[in-house]
Amino acid sequence: MSLRSVQRWRRGRGGTVGRFLLRRLWLSAITLVLVSVVVFAVAEVLPGDVGRTILGPFATNEQVERLNRELGLERPLVVRYAGWLGDFVRGEWGDSFLLNTPVRPLVVERAVNSVLLGAFALAFIVPVSIGLGVLAALYRDGFIDRAISVTGLSLIALPEFVVGVIVLVIFAVELGWFPVSSQVPSANPVDVVRQFFLPSIPLMLVLFGYIARMARAGTVEALASDYVRTAVLKGLSRWALIWRHVLRNALLPTISVVSVQVGYLFGGLVVVETLFNYPGIGKLLLDSAVGHDLPVLEATVLVVALLYMLSNLVADSLYAVLNPRIRVGR
Amino acid sequence: MEGRDATAVAVGPVPSGTPDRREGLWDLTVAAASSKTFLTGAVILVFWVLMALFWGIVAPYDPQAVDPTASLAPPSGEHWFGTDNLGRDVLSRVLAGASSVLTVAPLGTALGMVGGIAVGLVTGYYRGLVDDVIMRVVDALLAFPLIIIAVLVLSVLGSSKVNVVLVIGVVFMPIVARTVRSSVLSEREREYVAAARLRGESGGYIMVSEILPNILSPIAVEATIRLGYAIFTSATLSFLSLGIQEPSPDWGLTISLGRVYLQAAPWVVVFPALALATLVVAVNLVADGLLQAVEE
């Protein structure tokens, strides 16, 4: 989606980096508002009688009505939505029903843990996928190319928990190289790899297929372009050519793909953190959903949406800075 | 309306009666069947469909039969895939486990396809403001991870087979609608649509009897791709214990519950994981084969 709108933009009249980012920011804002409406609808409207839910089956009807009035539940939906969103924006996220602790520090801590894990997976897989994608393009239609695209295609299809269980059995149970459940690592790099490597494999495998495919397509396109032909005729060596001309252009579509995939990364984190028992925001989301801990559930979904929007913005900025067509703004 | 102008331009020699480019689904299947990718996928898929229907005949044991004396037994001649914590035969449970995922996923896909085709036809054919608004909303929501929406909704609605089908169907609807819409957009400019309009056919007739038969190929491809995602999603939701509940031998659920015995008895989770992997890859191979056949 994001990729397509970027392409549409590229074909358009052109503009400056600022205008490009403004447009993308606007789209993210719409997404964020829609997500917040869904969260509000699901968490505040669908459960029906909130007072009854909180007080339980033994409270009298008068008690339930009084609590509902105190909570402001008799106000119109739009007013309640505005108030709810306002509280969230002001940082008043309430207390967890289950843990009786304030929601904000909990969610922020878990979000940081997840970002660490996600960043580790990205830092590992992006260069590897781009490298293999470029390699596949260089040996186009050969054995390497087919091997890479077939593996990529099959790996995309596998659910994260299937891959996760299989790597757990091989590397944690049979070989004993890694722990069965992952903790937040200390600053020691060995510990970081020990804790993060296994849980990031399922995340990486899903991303690998997409990124490699995009890098391959970008490279194939760049190799066929006039400027590469000029560079070849100029007598530039093969590797200098790839490094200076091809890679840079192959990177652009790859960045847009990574920014789209960040969304799937957050979905994958729910599964992976549950499987590896890692204290991240994905596990918190599931735990609060299963335990009907609404304040935590609402906050986690909104924070995930916010993180997703931010990572998209970073990717878009990178795209704009690297792409001469946007940077120059002809 | 925009559509009327297109008709006016396309006056010229208008072919009367039957559309000029009606590819049957049968032709598509025949074309796809020549590819190795498609055949491999189809064979595995048919195997699992047969298992989902007839596991009762093939399975060596009753998948629910508890045997306390054979708890967590490793694979052997008696139990090829070993037994789980209650002494139930893992092979029988893996075979029987195909039925739940192959019920929920196709039903969810069907729901999403029917709704998506309807919305896609209407928005693509009539265009206008409704189209703009719907597509903007779809774009914005598609940006958000599906599994998180599903977790949110299922936690409130409660976890059951029916709710998983509903969630998958509703989430797929806009995605399918967008694919169908883009096919309709190119189809509606064709001469046979103009001809039908000049004959004075109603919009509903043109959409269902003229355009729909001509976009069956992309719809078939989309349905296979969606089926793959539906299996992926329903299995993941079972794994997160938000989908199918005990004592179903469902693969995702079995893996989720078997994690506790991971170190003592990895076979309890490995075999359902491999079964799920083959099914998902098979559906993707079929989709890939169909896609290639359409593009040729």
PDB file of C-alpha atoms in Angstrom, chain A residues 1 4 8 27 30-31 34-35 38-39 42-43 46-47 153-154 156-162 165-166 168-169 172-174 180 206 210 260 263-264 266-268 270-271 274-275 277 285-286 289-290 292 294 297-298 301 304-305 308 312, chain B residues 136-149 151-158 178 181 228-229 231-232 235-237 239-242 251-252 255-256 259 262-264 266 269-270 272-274 276-278 280-281 284-285 288:
ATOM      1  CA  MET A   1       0.000   0.000   0.000  1.00  0.00           C
ATOM      2  CA  ARG A   4       2.055   1.924  -4.268  1.00  0.00           C
ATOM      3  CA  ARG A   8       2.031   7.032  -7.551  1.00  0.00           C
ATOM      4  CA  LEU A  27      -1.883   9.199   5.738  1.00  0.00           C
ATOM      5  CA  ILE A  30      -5.656   8.804   9.268  1.00  0.00           C
ATOM      6  CA  THR A  31      -4.535   5.269  10.083  1.00  0.00           C
ATOM      7  CA  LEU A  34      -9.062   4.817  12.489  1.00  0.00           C
ATOM      8  CA  VAL A  35      -7.180   2.434  14.749  1.00  0.00           C
ATOM      9  CA  VAL A  38     -11.615   0.611  16.334  1.00  0.00           C
ATOM     10  CA  VAL A  39      -9.989   0.271  19.767  1.00  0.00           C
ATOM     11  CA  VAL A  42     -14.090  -2.752  20.551  1.00  0.00           C
ATOM     12  CA  ALA A  43     -13.032  -1.977  24.102  1.00  0.00           C
ATOM     13  CA  LEU A  46     -18.869  -3.854  22.535  1.00  0.00           C
ATOM     14  CA  PRO A  47     -18.561  -5.203  26.099  1.00  0.00           C
ATOM     15  CA  LEU A 153       8.517 -17.917  -1.210  1.00  0.00           C
ATOM     16  CA  SER A 154       8.148 -20.937   1.056  1.00  0.00           C
ATOM     17  CA  ILE A 156       7.036 -16.213   3.739  1.00  0.00           C
ATOM     18  CA  ALA A 157       4.184 -18.691   3.916  1.00  0.00           C
ATOM     19  CA  LEU A 158       5.205 -20.339   7.184  1.00  0.00           C
ATOM     20  CA  PRO A 159       3.511 -19.080  10.347  1.00  0.00           C
ATOM     21  CA  GLU A 160       6.044 -17.660  12.825  1.00  0.00           C
ATOM     22  CA  PHE A 161       5.193 -20.154  15.534  1.00  0.00           C
ATOM     23  CA  VAL A 162       5.867 -23.114  13.240  1.00  0.00           C
ATOM     24  CA  VAL A 165       8.938 -24.297  17.420  1.00  0.00           C
ATOM     25  CA  ILE A 166      11.220 -26.023  14.938  1.00  0.00           C
ATOM     26  CA  LEU A 168      13.524 -24.218  19.431  1.00  0.00           C
ATOM     27  CA  VAL A 169      13.587 -28.007  19.128  1.00  0.00           C
ATOM     28  CA  ALA A 172      17.586 -25.107  22.229  1.00  0.00           C
ATOM     29  CA  VAL A 173      16.444 -28.650  23.020  1.00  0.00           C
ATOM     30  CA  GLU A 174      18.641 -30.929  20.886  1.00  0.00           C
ATOM     31  CA  VAL A 180      14.337 -22.182  25.662  1.00  0.00           C
ATOM     32  CA  VAL A 206       9.164 -13.818   7.003  1.00  0.00           C
ATOM     33  CA  TYR A 210       9.931  -9.859   0.781  1.00  0.00           C
ATOM     34  CA  VAL A 260       5.413  -1.882   5.016  1.00  0.00           C
ATOM     35  CA  GLY A 263       3.511  -3.762  10.515  1.00  0.00           C
ATOM     36  CA  TYR A 264       3.812  -7.512  10.051  1.00  0.00           C
ATOM     37  CA  PHE A 266       4.598  -6.207  15.185  1.00  0.00           C
ATOM     38  CA  GLY A 267       2.074  -8.944  14.437  1.00  0.00           C
ATOM     39  CA  GLY A 268       4.900 -11.474  14.437  1.00  0.00           C
ATOM     40  CA  VAL A 270       2.858 -11.168  19.420  1.00  0.00           C
ATOM     41  CA  VAL A 271       3.482 -14.767  18.383  1.00  0.00           C
ATOM     42  CA  THR A 274       4.451 -15.658  23.426  1.00  0.00           C
ATOM     43  CA  LEU A 275       6.392 -18.662  22.169  1.00  0.00           C
ATOM     44  CA  ASN A 277       8.077 -16.090  26.825  1.00  0.00           C
ATOM     45  CA  LEU A 285      -1.088  -7.424  24.263  1.00  0.00           C
ATOM     46  CA  LEU A 286      -2.060 -11.087  24.268  1.00  0.00           C
ATOM     47  CA  ALA A 289      -6.561  -9.564  25.745  1.00  0.00           C
ATOM     48  CA  VAL A 290      -6.935 -13.014  27.287  1.00  0.00           C
ATOM     49  CA  HIS A 292      -9.742  -8.832  29.629  1.00  0.00           C
ATOM     50  CA  LEU A 294      -8.982  -3.344  29.024  1.00  0.00           C
ATOM     51  CA  LEU A 297      -5.132  -3.698  26.043  1.00  0.00           C
ATOM     52  CA  GLU A 298      -6.147  -0.247  24.783  1.00  0.00           C
ATOM     53  CA  VAL A 301      -2.744  -1.371  20.758  1.00  0.00           C
ATOM     54  CA  VAL A 304       1.814  -0.342  18.708  1.00  0.00           C
ATOM     55  CA  ALA A 305      -0.043   1.881  16.245  1.00  0.00           C
ATOM     56  CA  TYR A 308       4.219   1.586  13.599  1.00  0.00           C
ATOM     57  CA  ASN A 312       6.991   4.278   8.754  1.00  0.00           C
TER      58      ASN A 312
ATOM     59  CA  ARG B 136      -9.098   5.455   1.764  1.00  0.00           C
ATOM     60  CA  VAL B 137     -10.403   3.566   4.800  1.00  0.00           C
ATOM     61  CA  VAL B 138      -9.195   0.268   3.348  1.00  0.00           C
ATOM     62  CA  ASP B 139      -5.714   1.704   2.717  1.00  0.00           C
ATOM     63  CA  ALA B 140      -5.462   3.006   6.256  1.00  0.00           C
ATOM     64  CA  LEU B 141      -6.669  -0.201   7.897  1.00  0.00           C
ATOM     65  CA  LEU B 142      -4.562  -2.486   5.730  1.00  0.00           C
ATOM     66  CA  ALA B 143      -1.537  -0.719   7.104  1.00  0.00           C
ATOM     67  CA  PHE B 144      -2.276  -2.172  10.513  1.00  0.00           C
ATOM     68  CA  PRO B 145      -1.200  -5.709  11.476  1.00  0.00           C
ATOM     69  CA  LEU B 146      -4.083  -8.115  11.007  1.00  0.00           C
ATOM     70  CA  ILE B 147      -3.239 -10.330  13.932  1.00  0.00           C
ATOM     71  CA  ILE B 148      -3.459  -7.433  16.399  1.00  0.00           C
ATOM     72  CA  ILE B 149      -6.942  -6.493  15.188  1.00  0.00           C
ATOM     73  CA  VAL B 151      -6.601 -10.458  19.006  1.00  0.00           C
ATOM     74  CA  LEU B 152      -8.481  -7.311  19.980  1.00  0.00           C
ATOM     75  CA  VAL B 153     -11.786  -8.427  18.473  1.00  0.00           C
ATOM     76  CA  LEU B 154     -11.617 -12.054  19.625  1.00  0.00           C
ATOM     77  CA  SER B 155     -10.794 -11.048  23.186  1.00  0.00           C
ATOM     78  CA  VAL B 156     -14.097  -9.186  23.333  1.00  0.00           C
ATOM     79  CA  LEU B 157     -16.258 -11.532  21.232  1.00  0.00           C
ATOM     80  CA  GLY B 158     -14.843 -14.642  22.861  1.00  0.00           C
ATOM     81  CA  ARG B 178      -9.492  -3.829  -3.632  1.00  0.00           C
ATOM     82  CA  ARG B 181     -12.159  -3.319  -7.879  1.00  0.00           C
ATOM     83  CA  GLY B 228      -3.095 -19.415   2.391  1.00  0.00           C
ATOM     84  CA  TYR B 229      -3.369 -16.381   4.647  1.00  0.00           C
ATOM     85  CA  ILE B 231      -4.761 -20.990   7.195  1.00  0.00           C
ATOM     86  CA  PHE B 232      -1.835 -18.922   8.491  1.00  0.00           C
ATOM     87  CA  ALA B 235      -3.530 -21.531  12.936  1.00  0.00           C
ATOM     88  CA  THR B 236      -1.846 -18.559  14.601  1.00  0.00           C
ATOM     89  CA  LEU B 237      -5.043 -17.674  16.467  1.00  0.00           C
ATOM     90  CA  PHE B 239      -1.767 -21.109  18.799  1.00  0.00           C
ATOM     91  CA  LEU B 240      -2.541 -17.923  20.742  1.00  0.00           C
ATOM     92  CA  SER B 241      -5.479 -19.862  22.291  1.00  0.00           C
ATOM     93  CA  LEU B 242      -7.932 -17.377  20.796  1.00  0.00           C
ATOM     94  CA  TRP B 251      -2.424 -28.217  14.924  1.00  0.00           C
ATOM     95  CA  GLY B 252      -2.000 -24.682  16.243  1.00  0.00           C
ATOM     96  CA  ILE B 255       1.595 -26.857  19.404  1.00  0.00           C
ATOM     97  CA  SER B 256       0.514 -24.254  21.935  1.00  0.00           C
ATOM     98  CA  ARG B 259       5.190 -26.332  24.359  1.00  0.00           C
ATOM     99  CA  LEU B 262       9.074 -29.300  24.464  1.00  0.00           C
ATOM    100  CA  GLN B 263      12.218 -30.577  26.179  1.00  0.00           C
ATOM    101  CA  ALA B 264      10.913 -33.975  27.235  1.00  0.00           C
ATOM    102  CA  PRO B 266       9.571 -32.568  21.114  1.00  0.00           C
ATOM    103  CA  VAL B 269       4.914 -30.246  18.671  1.00  0.00           C
ATOM    104  CA  VAL B 270       7.244 -31.076  15.768  1.00  0.00           C
ATOM    105  CA  PRO B 272       1.842 -30.854  13.859  1.00  0.00           C
ATOM    106  CA  ALA B 273       4.278 -28.037  12.984  1.00  0.00           C
ATOM    107  CA  LEU B 274       5.538 -29.959   9.954  1.00  0.00           C
ATOM    108  CA  LEU B 276       0.969 -27.162   9.050  1.00  0.00           C
ATOM    109  CA  ALA B 277       4.116 -26.164   7.165  1.00  0.00           C
ATOM    110  CA  THR B 278       3.365 -28.594   4.304  1.00  0.00           C
ATOM    111  CA  VAL B 280       0.633 -23.714   3.981  1.00  0.00           C
ATOM    112  CA  VAL B 281       3.446 -24.172   1.472  1.00  0.00           C
ATOM    113  CA  ASN B 284       1.130 -21.092  -1.776  1.00  0.00           C
ATOM    114  CA  LEU B 285       2.507 -23.316  -4.543  1.00  0.00           C
ATOM    115  CA  ASP B 288       1.841 -19.360  -7.490  1.00  0.00           C
TER     116      ASP B 288
END
